[in-house]
Amino acid sequence: MWLLSSAVAPGSSSLRFPKAEMEGNSSNILITRFAPPVIAAILALSPLAPVSPVSAAAMSGAEIQRGATLFRRSCIGCHDGGGNIIKSGASLFTNDLQRNGVETEDAIYQITYFGKGRMPGFGETCSPRGQCTFGPRLKDEEIKMLAEFVKAQADQGWANNIPLTDDD
């Protein structure tokens, strides 16, 4: 990531190569010239890479898998594939999230923790009791990971299928 960020000018999508880097030996020039686009291509083509560079940096492969496991256990019953079988217009796709004022991981976290409307809250201290799940509650860290996962999936248009079980 350092090579990519050091070769891209802030606020620009074009690569810059300082004169000092260009005067080095030929292998340094090749690395400086070709590493950033190769790294960018690898990240862009990765099936699990979130569109947002912040989300990509924030979640490791293990965290993505853990987020998927939490989603499968707690959310997939109503939100399979990012949809919503209970309420139309309240899916986990970016356009519905934005329309409903849920544009950040924190907003997703708040709704997941405390619930909203017909969606139960999953937080350990969720209240009132009637707004909360009757199933197992999630720890604060788990809800944060779940919110990151949902945001990353929404940014990708839910392009990655989540298996129904760990065996799939």
Tab-separated table of N, CA and C in Angstrom:
chain	number	residue	atom	x	y	z
A	1	MET	N	0.817	-1.194	0.000
A	1	MET	CA	0.000	0.000	0.000
A	1	MET	C	0.855	1.250	0.000
A	2	TRP	N	2.076	1.184	0.636
A	2	TRP	CA	2.921	2.362	0.705
A	2	TRP	C	3.301	2.813	-0.688
A	3	LEU	N	3.667	1.854	-1.542
A	3	LEU	CA	4.051	2.236	-2.900
A	3	LEU	C	2.914	2.933	-3.617
A	4	LEU	N	1.721	2.385	-3.466
A	4	LEU	CA	0.565	2.969	-4.138
A	4	LEU	C	0.270	4.363	-3.613
A	5	SER	N	0.276	4.532	-2.296
A	5	SER	CA	-0.061	5.845	-1.754
A	5	SER	C	1.041	6.859	-2.006
A	6	SER	N	2.298	6.428	-2.088
A	6	SER	CA	3.376	7.385	-2.315
A	6	SER	C	3.466	7.804	-3.769
A	7	ALA	N	2.895	7.024	-4.674
A	7	ALA	CA	2.975	7.365	-6.089
A	7	ALA	C	1.747	8.110	-6.581
A	8	VAL	N	0.718	8.191	-5.764
A	8	VAL	CA	-0.501	8.893	-6.163
A	8	VAL	C	-0.540	10.235	-5.448
A	9	ALA	N	-0.652	11.289	-6.225
A	9	ALA	CA	-0.708	12.629	-5.641
A	9	ALA	C	-2.018	12.802	-4.891
A	10	PRO	N	-1.993	13.424	-3.695
A	10	PRO	CA	-3.240	13.639	-2.944
A	10	PRO	C	-4.268	14.395	-3.777
A	11	GLY	N	-5.508	13.915	-3.742
A	11	GLY	CA	-6.587	14.566	-4.482
A	11	GLY	C	-6.541	14.297	-5.971
A	12	SER	N	-5.702	13.360	-6.386
A	12	SER	CA	-5.550	13.081	-7.812
A	12	SER	C	-5.553	11.584	-8.015
A	13	SER	N	-5.994	11.157	-9.175
A	13	SER	CA	-5.940	9.740	-9.484
A	13	SER	C	-4.752	9.434	-10.386
A	14	SER	N	-3.951	10.433	-10.731
A	14	SER	CA	-2.811	10.211	-11.611
A	14	SER	C	-1.559	9.939	-10.794
A	15	LEU	N	-0.683	9.112	-11.356
A	15	LEU	CA	0.553	8.770	-10.686
A	15	LEU	C	1.577	9.872	-10.874
A	16	ARG	N	2.422	10.068	-9.865
A	16	ARG	CA	3.516	11.026	-9.975
A	16	ARG	C	4.803	10.290	-9.646
A	17	PHE	N	5.860	10.638	-10.321
A	17	PHE	CA	7.153	10.033	-10.089
A	17	PHE	C	8.183	11.130	-9.925
A	18	PRO	N	8.617	11.384	-8.682
A	18	PRO	CA	9.606	12.420	-8.455
A	18	PRO	C	10.886	12.149	-9.231
A	19	LYS	N	11.562	13.222	-9.637
A	19	LYS	CA	12.769	13.131	-10.439
A	19	LYS	C	13.818	12.262	-9.753
A	20	ALA	N	13.948	12.374	-8.433
A	20	ALA	CA	14.947	11.598	-7.700
A	20	ALA	C	14.719	10.100	-7.876
A	21	GLU	N	13.470	9.666	-7.916
A	21	GLU	CA	13.177	8.248	-8.107
A	21	GLU	C	13.514	7.804	-9.520
A	22	MET	N	13.357	8.672	-10.476
A	22	MET	CA	13.584	8.324	-11.871
A	22	MET	C	15.071	8.223	-12.204
A	23	GLU	N	15.956	8.810	-11.376
A	23	GLU	CA	17.379	8.801	-11.667
A	23	GLU	C	18.076	7.580	-11.078
A	24	GLY	N	17.347	6.683	-10.394
A	24	GLY	CA	17.935	5.491	-9.792
A	24	GLY	C	18.253	4.451	-10.845
A	25	ASN	N	18.625	3.242	-10.378
A	25	ASN	CA	18.933	2.193	-11.341
A	25	ASN	C	17.652	1.693	-11.992
A	26	SER	N	17.796	0.885	-13.024
A	26	SER	CA	16.635	0.474	-13.819
A	26	SER	C	15.642	-0.368	-13.027
A	27	SER	N	16.114	-1.199	-12.076
A	27	SER	CA	15.160	-2.000	-11.305
A	27	SER	C	14.318	-1.121	-10.385
A	28	ASN	N	14.913	-0.057	-9.813
A	28	ASN	CA	14.129	0.871	-8.999
A	28	ASN	C	13.096	1.595	-9.840
A	29	ILE	N	13.476	1.957	-11.058
A	29	ILE	CA	12.536	2.635	-11.953
A	29	ILE	C	11.368	1.711	-12.276
A	30	LEU	N	11.660	0.444	-12.568
A	30	LEU	CA	10.592	-0.509	-12.888
A	30	LEU	C	9.662	-0.708	-11.696
A	31	ILE	N	10.237	-0.853	-10.508
A	31	ILE	CA	9.407	-1.031	-9.312
A	31	ILE	C	8.556	0.206	-9.082
A	32	THR	N	9.186	1.370	-9.169
A	32	THR	CA	8.467	2.620	-8.945
A	32	THR	C	7.373	2.823	-9.979
A	33	ARG	N	7.646	2.440	-11.199
A	33	ARG	CA	6.709	2.682	-12.286
A	33	ARG	C	5.576	1.662	-12.325
A	34	PHE	N	5.879	0.395	-12.073
A	34	PHE	CA	4.875	-0.639	-12.302
A	34	PHE	C	4.243	-1.227	-11.042
A	35	ALA	N	4.868	-1.100	-9.897
A	35	ALA	CA	4.287	-1.679	-8.681
A	35	ALA	C	2.936	-1.071	-8.322
A	36	PRO	N	2.790	0.264	-8.331
A	36	PRO	CA	1.480	0.819	-7.951
A	36	PRO	C	0.317	0.331	-8.811
A	37	PRO	N	0.438	0.331	-10.159
A	37	PRO	CA	-0.718	-0.157	-10.918
A	37	PRO	C	-0.962	-1.654	-10.746
A	38	VAL	N	0.104	-2.427	-10.544
A	38	VAL	CA	-0.071	-3.864	-10.334
A	38	VAL	C	-0.785	-4.109	-9.005
A	39	ILE	N	-0.365	-3.416	-7.956
A	39	ILE	CA	-1.020	-3.556	-6.651
A	39	ILE	C	-2.478	-3.114	-6.742
A	40	ALA	N	-2.725	-1.998	-7.413
A	40	ALA	CA	-4.102	-1.511	-7.569
A	40	ALA	C	-4.954	-2.523	-8.320
A	41	ALA	N	-4.406	-3.135	-9.370
A	41	ALA	CA	-5.155	-4.125	-10.147
A	41	ALA	C	-5.466	-5.357	-9.307
A	42	ILE	N	-4.488	-5.816	-8.535
A	42	ILE	CA	-4.708	-6.986	-7.677
A	42	ILE	C	-5.811	-6.699	-6.665
A	43	LEU	N	-5.745	-5.533	-6.027
A	43	LEU	CA	-6.779	-5.177	-5.050
A	43	LEU	C	-8.148	-5.029	-5.703
A	44	ALA	N	-8.195	-4.418	-6.873
A	44	ALA	CA	-9.479	-4.195	-7.546
A	44	ALA	C	-10.115	-5.499	-8.004
A	45	LEU	N	-9.295	-6.469	-8.395
A	45	LEU	CA	-9.825	-7.722	-8.923
A	45	LEU	C	-10.057	-8.781	-7.855
A	46	SER	N	-9.611	-8.544	-6.640
A	46	SER	CA	-9.813	-9.492	-5.564
A	46	SER	C	-11.307	-9.634	-5.281
A	47	PRO	N	-11.838	-10.861	-5.206
A	47	PRO	CA	-13.278	-11.026	-4.986
A	47	PRO	C	-13.749	-10.558	-3.614
A	48	LEU	N	-12.861	-10.442	-2.649
A	48	LEU	CA	-13.258	-10.000	-1.317
A	48	LEU	C	-12.870	-8.566	-1.023
A	49	ALA	N	-12.226	-7.894	-1.975
A	49	ALA	CA	-11.762	-6.530	-1.719
A	49	ALA	C	-12.931	-5.561	-1.732
A	50	PRO	N	-13.170	-4.863	-0.624
A	50	PRO	CA	-14.203	-3.834	-0.625
A	50	PRO	C	-13.816	-2.694	-1.551
A	51	VAL	N	-14.812	-1.992	-2.078
A	51	VAL	CA	-14.558	-0.879	-2.974
A	51	VAL	C	-13.843	0.243	-2.243
A	52	SER	N	-14.202	0.486	-1.016
A	52	SER	CA	-13.624	1.579	-0.245
A	52	SER	C	-12.242	1.204	0.266
A	53	PRO	N	-11.189	2.007	-0.028
A	53	PRO	CA	-9.868	1.684	0.473
A	53	PRO	C	-9.809	1.689	1.992
A	54	VAL	N	-10.616	2.484	2.649
A	54	VAL	CA	-10.639	2.508	4.112
A	54	VAL	C	-11.137	1.170	4.631
A	55	SER	N	-12.212	0.635	4.036
A	55	SER	CA	-12.738	-0.652	4.470
A	55	SER	C	-11.752	-1.769	4.192
A	56	ALA	N	-11.070	-1.700	3.038
A	56	ALA	CA	-10.089	-2.723	2.698
A	56	ALA	C	-8.970	-2.739	3.720
A	57	ALA	N	-8.526	-1.578	4.157
A	57	ALA	CA	-7.451	-1.497	5.137
A	57	ALA	C	-7.942	-1.936	6.507
A	58	ALA	N	-9.201	-1.698	6.805
A	58	ALA	CA	-9.727	-1.961	8.141
A	58	ALA	C	-9.993	-3.442	8.385
A	59	MET	N	-10.326	-4.205	7.366
A	59	MET	CA	-10.709	-5.594	7.566
A	59	MET	C	-9.701	-6.549	6.942
A	60	SER	N	-9.186	-7.468	7.747
A	60	SER	CA	-8.313	-8.518	7.239
A	60	SER	C	-9.195	-9.646	6.702
A	61	GLY	N	-8.577	-10.618	6.065
A	61	GLY	CA	-9.327	-11.762	5.555
A	61	GLY	C	-10.062	-12.502	6.659
A	62	ALA	N	-9.410	-12.635	7.823
A	62	ALA	CA	-10.043	-13.315	8.958
A	62	ALA	C	-11.237	-12.524	9.477
A	63	GLU	N	-11.123	-11.189	9.485
A	63	GLU	CA	-12.233	-10.351	9.954
A	63	GLU	C	-13.405	-10.414	8.982
A	64	ILE	N	-13.107	-10.460	7.689
A	64	ILE	CA	-14.169	-10.590	6.688
A	64	ILE	C	-14.910	-11.907	6.913
A	65	GLN	N	-14.152	-12.984	7.125
A	65	GLN	CA	-14.773	-14.288	7.363
A	65	GLN	C	-15.603	-14.270	8.646
A	66	ARG	N	-15.078	-13.640	9.687
A	66	ARG	CA	-15.815	-13.550	10.957
A	66	ARG	C	-17.086	-12.724	10.771
A	67	GLY	N	-16.974	-11.617	10.017
A	67	GLY	CA	-18.153	-10.803	9.721
A	67	GLY	C	-19.198	-11.601	8.962
A	68	ALA	N	-18.738	-12.404	7.993
A	68	ALA	CA	-19.661	-13.243	7.221
A	68	ALA	C	-20.331	-14.279	8.118
A	69	THR	N	-19.569	-14.854	9.040
A	69	THR	CA	-20.133	-15.839	9.969
A	69	THR	C	-21.183	-15.196	10.870
A	70	LEU	N	-20.876	-14.018	11.407
A	70	LEU	CA	-21.848	-13.303	12.245
A	70	LEU	C	-23.100	-12.955	11.447
A	71	PHE	N	-22.913	-12.501	10.211
A	71	PHE	CA	-24.053	-12.151	9.358
A	71	PHE	C	-24.920	-13.381	9.109
A	72	ARG	N	-24.260	-14.495	8.797
A	72	ARG	CA	-24.989	-15.731	8.515
A	72	ARG	C	-25.791	-16.175	9.739
A	73	ARG	N	-25.224	-16.046	10.920
A	73	ARG	CA	-25.896	-16.506	12.138
A	73	ARG	C	-27.006	-15.574	12.612
A	74	SER	N	-26.845	-14.272	12.398
A	74	SER	CA	-27.785	-13.324	13.002
A	74	SER	C	-28.672	-12.575	12.017
A	75	CYS	N	-28.260	-12.457	10.762
A	75	CYS	CA	-28.936	-11.523	9.854
A	75	CYS	C	-29.516	-12.147	8.588
A	76	ILE	N	-28.934	-13.251	8.143
A	76	ILE	CA	-29.264	-13.767	6.817
A	76	ILE	C	-30.726	-14.202	6.702
A	77	GLY	N	-31.365	-14.517	7.822
A	77	GLY	CA	-32.772	-14.916	7.785
A	77	GLY	C	-33.666	-13.859	7.160
A	78	CYS	N	-33.368	-12.599	7.405
A	78	CYS	CA	-34.143	-11.489	6.836
A	78	CYS	C	-33.400	-10.760	5.721
A	79	HIS	N	-32.065	-10.790	5.757
A	79	HIS	CA	-31.265	-9.981	4.835
A	79	HIS	C	-30.413	-10.818	3.889
A	80	ASP	N	-30.911	-11.960	3.437
A	80	ASP	CA	-30.161	-12.800	2.508
A	80	ASP	C	-29.788	-11.994	1.266
A	81	GLY	N	-28.520	-12.031	0.907
A	81	GLY	CA	-28.053	-11.318	-0.282
A	81	GLY	C	-28.153	-9.807	-0.163
A	82	GLY	N	-28.298	-9.294	1.047
A	82	GLY	CA	-28.413	-7.853	1.245
A	82	GLY	C	-29.836	-7.334	1.140
A	83	GLY	N	-30.788	-8.214	0.864
A	83	GLY	CA	-32.183	-7.788	0.730
A	83	GLY	C	-32.861	-7.612	2.081
A	84	ASN	N	-34.188	-7.559	2.053
A	84	ASN	CA	-34.973	-7.486	3.286
A	84	ASN	C	-36.320	-8.131	2.997
A	85	ILE	N	-36.567	-9.301	3.589
A	85	ILE	CA	-37.820	-10.002	3.320
A	85	ILE	C	-38.977	-9.467	4.150
A	86	ILE	N	-38.686	-8.620	5.143
A	86	ILE	CA	-39.721	-8.083	6.024
A	86	ILE	C	-40.285	-6.770	5.501
A	87	LYS	N	-39.402	-5.864	5.083
A	87	LYS	CA	-39.844	-4.528	4.693
A	87	LYS	C	-39.171	-4.080	3.401
A	88	SER	N	-39.964	-3.831	2.398
A	88	SER	CA	-39.451	-3.313	1.132
A	88	SER	C	-38.844	-1.929	1.353
A	89	GLY	N	-37.735	-1.658	0.675
A	89	GLY	CA	-37.085	-0.354	0.794
A	89	GLY	C	-36.150	-0.238	1.979
A	90	ALA	N	-35.973	-1.325	2.719
A	90	ALA	CA	-35.070	-1.306	3.870
A	90	ALA	C	-33.994	-2.379	3.705
A	91	SER	N	-33.522	-2.528	2.474
A	91	SER	CA	-32.475	-3.515	2.219
A	91	SER	C	-31.128	-2.979	2.695
A	92	LEU	N	-30.106	-3.782	2.528
A	92	LEU	CA	-28.754	-3.387	2.903
A	92	LEU	C	-27.948	-2.945	1.683
A	93	PHE	N	-28.630	-2.592	0.616
A	93	PHE	CA	-27.963	-2.040	-0.558
A	93	PHE	C	-27.774	-0.543	-0.347
A	94	THR	N	-26.716	-0.019	-0.929
A	94	THR	CA	-26.321	1.372	-0.705
A	94	THR	C	-27.458	2.358	-0.923
A	95	ASN	N	-28.230	2.194	-1.997
A	95	ASN	CA	-29.300	3.174	-2.265
A	95	ASN	C	-30.353	3.193	-1.159
A	96	ASP	N	-30.736	2.029	-0.634
A	96	ASP	CA	-31.700	1.989	0.478
A	96	ASP	C	-31.074	2.511	1.769
A	97	LEU	N	-29.830	2.133	2.026
A	97	LEU	CA	-29.162	2.629	3.236
A	97	LEU	C	-29.093	4.151	3.223
A	98	GLN	N	-28.708	4.729	2.087
A	98	GLN	CA	-28.612	6.191	1.987
A	98	GLN	C	-29.983	6.845	2.151
A	99	ARG	N	-30.990	6.299	1.483
A	99	ARG	CA	-32.336	6.862	1.574
A	99	ARG	C	-32.861	6.836	3.013
A	100	ASN	N	-32.439	5.834	3.774
A	100	ASN	CA	-32.885	5.693	5.160
A	100	ASN	C	-31.923	6.327	6.167
A	101	GLY	N	-30.939	7.094	5.670
A	101	GLY	CA	-30.010	7.796	6.553
A	101	GLY	C	-29.013	6.902	7.263
A	102	VAL	N	-28.728	5.765	6.666
A	102	VAL	CA	-27.793	4.806	7.263
A	102	VAL	C	-26.586	4.699	6.332
A	103	GLU	N	-25.742	5.716	6.357
A	103	GLU	CA	-24.654	5.790	5.382
A	103	GLU	C	-23.288	5.436	5.945
A	104	THR	N	-23.180	5.221	7.235
A	104	THR	CA	-21.878	4.955	7.843
A	104	THR	C	-21.906	3.649	8.625
A	105	GLU	N	-20.700	3.150	8.926
A	105	GLU	CA	-20.610	1.958	9.768
A	105	GLU	C	-21.222	2.226	11.138
A	106	ASP	N	-21.049	3.443	11.648
A	106	ASP	CA	-21.612	3.778	12.957
A	106	ASP	C	-23.143	3.712	12.941
A	107	ALA	N	-23.747	4.199	11.865
A	107	ALA	CA	-25.213	4.143	11.761
A	107	ALA	C	-25.691	2.690	11.686
A	108	ILE	N	-24.966	1.861	10.937
A	108	ILE	CA	-25.305	0.434	10.856
A	108	ILE	C	-25.143	-0.199	12.238
A	109	TYR	N	-24.078	0.162	12.927
A	109	TYR	CA	-23.832	-0.336	14.285
A	109	TYR	C	-25.003	0.009	15.206
A	110	GLN	N	-25.446	1.266	15.193
A	110	GLN	CA	-26.523	1.722	16.084
A	110	GLN	C	-27.810	0.924	15.858
A	111	ILE	N	-28.171	0.727	14.594
A	111	ILE	CA	-29.401	-0.019	14.291
A	111	ILE	C	-29.244	-1.484	14.679
A	112	THR	N	-28.056	-2.050	14.413
A	112	THR	CA	-27.831	-3.446	14.769
A	112	THR	C	-27.849	-3.629	16.285
A	113	TYR	N	-27.313	-2.684	17.008
A	113	TYR	CA	-27.245	-2.792	18.469
A	113	TYR	C	-28.616	-2.594	19.117
A	114	PHE	N	-29.327	-1.525	18.727
A	114	PHE	CA	-30.577	-1.158	19.410
A	114	PHE	C	-31.844	-1.536	18.649
A	115	GLY	N	-31.722	-1.887	17.370
A	115	GLY	CA	-32.885	-2.209	16.562
A	115	GLY	C	-33.573	-0.957	16.056
A	116	LYS	N	-34.500	-1.155	15.122
A	116	LYS	CA	-35.275	-0.037	14.568
A	116	LYS	C	-36.492	-0.626	13.865
A	117	GLY	N	-37.654	-0.104	14.183
A	117	GLY	CA	-38.872	-0.618	13.554
A	117	GLY	C	-39.042	-2.097	13.853
A	118	ARG	N	-39.192	-2.882	12.796
A	118	ARG	CA	-39.396	-4.319	12.979
A	118	ARG	C	-38.086	-5.093	13.128
A	119	MET	N	-36.949	-4.408	12.958
A	119	MET	CA	-35.666	-5.086	13.136
A	119	MET	C	-35.281	-5.075	14.610
A	120	PRO	N	-35.026	-6.268	15.164
A	120	PRO	CA	-34.635	-6.315	16.574
A	120	PRO	C	-33.191	-5.868	16.775
A	121	GLY	N	-32.901	-5.380	17.957
A	121	GLY	CA	-31.530	-5.050	18.328
A	121	GLY	C	-30.812	-6.291	18.822
A	122	PHE	N	-29.517	-6.348	18.589
A	122	PHE	CA	-28.727	-7.510	18.991
A	122	PHE	C	-27.695	-7.182	20.067
A	123	GLY	N	-27.657	-5.948	20.544
A	123	GLY	CA	-26.672	-5.539	21.542
A	123	GLY	C	-26.925	-6.147	22.905
A	124	GLU	N	-25.849	-6.319	23.665
A	124	GLU	CA	-25.946	-6.927	24.997
A	124	GLU	C	-26.832	-6.127	25.942
A	125	THR	N	-26.844	-4.801	25.806
A	125	THR	CA	-27.669	-3.969	26.696
A	125	THR	C	-28.821	-3.314	25.941
A	126	CYS	N	-29.255	-3.928	24.855
A	126	CYS	CA	-30.368	-3.393	24.066
A	126	CYS	C	-31.618	-3.282	24.941
A	127	SER	N	-32.338	-2.187	24.770
A	127	SER	CA	-33.615	-2.004	25.465
A	127	SER	C	-34.450	-1.019	24.661
A	128	PRO	N	-35.752	-0.994	24.769
A	128	PRO	CA	-36.569	-1.845	25.632
A	128	PRO	C	-36.575	-3.286	25.128
A	129	ARG	N	-36.853	-4.180	26.021
A	129	ARG	CA	-36.754	-5.608	25.730
A	129	ARG	C	-37.547	-6.025	24.488
A	130	GLY	N	-38.715	-5.439	24.277
A	130	GLY	CA	-39.536	-5.783	23.119
A	130	GLY	C	-38.911	-5.398	21.788
A	131	GLN	N	-37.928	-4.504	21.792
A	131	GLN	CA	-37.244	-4.084	20.563
A	131	GLN	C	-36.028	-4.965	20.282
A	132	CYS	N	-35.701	-5.863	21.190
A	132	CYS	CA	-34.460	-6.626	21.091
A	132	CYS	C	-34.729	-8.076	20.708
A	133	THR	N	-33.710	-8.705	20.159
A	133	THR	CA	-33.826	-10.101	19.767
A	133	THR	C	-34.064	-10.982	20.991
A	134	PHE	N	-34.784	-12.059	20.785
A	134	PHE	CA	-34.970	-13.038	21.844
A	134	PHE	C	-33.890	-14.108	21.754
A	135	GLY	N	-33.106	-14.044	20.668
A	135	GLY	CA	-31.998	-14.972	20.475
A	135	GLY	C	-30.737	-14.475	21.157
A	136	PRO	N	-29.616	-15.098	20.826
A	136	PRO	CA	-28.348	-14.707	21.444
A	136	PRO	C	-27.981	-13.259	21.112
A	137	ARG	N	-27.457	-12.560	22.097
A	137	ARG	CA	-27.001	-11.177	21.910
A	137	ARG	C	-25.558	-11.197	21.415
A	138	LEU	N	-25.176	-10.106	20.770
A	138	LEU	CA	-23.814	-9.977	20.260
A	138	LEU	C	-23.013	-9.018	21.127
A	139	LYS	N	-21.724	-9.298	21.247
A	139	LYS	CA	-20.819	-8.409	21.978
A	139	LYS	C	-20.569	-7.166	21.133
A	140	ASP	N	-20.153	-6.102	21.795
A	140	ASP	CA	-19.882	-4.835	21.128
A	140	ASP	C	-18.914	-5.013	19.955
A	141	GLU	N	-17.832	-5.749	20.169
A	141	GLU	CA	-16.838	-5.975	19.117
A	141	GLU	C	-17.447	-6.727	17.930
A	142	GLU	N	-18.328	-7.672	18.209
A	142	GLU	CA	-18.974	-8.430	17.138
A	142	GLU	C	-19.883	-7.524	16.307
A	143	ILE	N	-20.602	-6.630	16.955
A	143	ILE	CA	-21.483	-5.720	16.217
A	143	ILE	C	-20.658	-4.757	15.376
A	144	LYS	N	-19.527	-4.306	15.898
A	144	LYS	CA	-18.635	-3.443	15.105
A	144	LYS	C	-18.142	-4.175	13.865
A	145	MET	N	-17.715	-5.431	14.036
A	145	MET	CA	-17.232	-6.218	12.908
A	145	MET	C	-18.357	-6.471	11.906
A	146	LEU	N	-19.546	-6.735	12.407
A	146	LEU	CA	-20.707	-6.950	11.556
A	146	LEU	C	-21.045	-5.685	10.771
A	147	ALA	N	-20.976	-4.523	11.412
A	147	ALA	CA	-21.246	-3.253	10.730
A	147	ALA	C	-20.218	-2.993	9.637
A	148	GLU	N	-18.940	-3.282	9.905
A	148	GLU	CA	-17.899	-3.133	8.881
A	148	GLU	C	-18.184	-4.053	7.707
A	149	PHE	N	-18.566	-5.291	8.015
A	149	PHE	CA	-18.849	-6.271	6.977
A	149	PHE	C	-20.028	-5.824	6.113
A	150	VAL	N	-21.109	-5.397	6.738
A	150	VAL	CA	-22.297	-4.958	5.990
A	150	VAL	C	-21.959	-3.759	5.113
A	151	LYS	N	-21.217	-2.796	5.640
A	151	LYS	CA	-20.834	-1.613	4.862
A	151	LYS	C	-19.968	-2.010	3.670
A	152	ALA	N	-18.994	-2.887	3.894
A	152	ALA	CA	-18.133	-3.348	2.800
A	152	ALA	C	-18.950	-4.077	1.737
A	153	GLN	N	-19.880	-4.932	2.152
A	153	GLN	CA	-20.732	-5.648	1.195
A	153	GLN	C	-21.619	-4.672	0.432
A	154	ALA	N	-22.192	-3.703	1.128
A	154	ALA	CA	-23.051	-2.709	0.467
A	154	ALA	C	-22.252	-1.925	-0.566
A	155	ASP	N	-21.012	-1.563	-0.224
A	155	ASP	CA	-20.165	-0.829	-1.165
A	155	ASP	C	-19.885	-1.636	-2.421
A	156	GLN	N	-19.943	-2.967	-2.322
A	156	GLN	CA	-19.722	-3.847	-3.469
A	156	GLN	C	-21.022	-4.272	-4.144
A	157	GLY	N	-22.146	-3.803	-3.660
A	157	GLY	CA	-23.427	-4.228	-4.220
A	157	GLY	C	-23.774	-5.660	-3.860
A	158	TRP	N	-23.253	-6.150	-2.742
A	158	TRP	CA	-23.492	-7.517	-2.284
A	158	TRP	C	-23.132	-8.529	-3.359
A	159	ALA	N	-21.999	-8.301	-4.024
A	159	ALA	CA	-21.552	-9.175	-5.106
A	159	ALA	C	-21.018	-10.512	-4.600
A	160	ASN	N	-20.566	-10.576	-3.355
A	160	ASN	CA	-20.024	-11.822	-2.804
A	160	ASN	C	-21.132	-12.608	-2.125
A	161	ASN	N	-21.318	-13.850	-2.575
A	161	ASN	CA	-22.335	-14.700	-1.958
A	161	ASN	C	-21.853	-15.176	-0.600
A	162	ILE	N	-22.747	-15.232	0.351
A	162	ILE	CA	-22.429	-15.697	1.697
A	162	ILE	C	-23.084	-17.058	1.852
A	163	PRO	N	-22.280	-18.124	2.037
A	163	PRO	CA	-22.880	-19.448	2.179
A	163	PRO	C	-23.760	-19.522	3.419
A	164	LEU	N	-24.777	-20.371	3.358
A	164	LEU	CA	-25.715	-20.503	4.471
A	164	LEU	C	-25.097	-21.195	5.671
A	165	THR	N	-24.100	-22.045	5.452
A	165	THR	CA	-23.425	-22.727	6.551
A	165	THR	C	-21.926	-22.634	6.345
A	166	ASP	N	-21.175	-22.969	7.394
A	166	ASP	CA	-19.719	-22.969	7.289
A	166	ASP	C	-19.226	-24.040	6.326
A	167	ASP	N	-20.049	-25.064	6.076
A	167	ASP	CA	-19.651	-26.175	5.216
A	167	ASP	C	-19.762	-25.853	3.740
A	168	ASP	N	-20.580	-24.858	3.364
A	168	ASP	CA	-20.800	-24.550	1.945
A	168	ASP	C	-19.561	-23.981	1.302
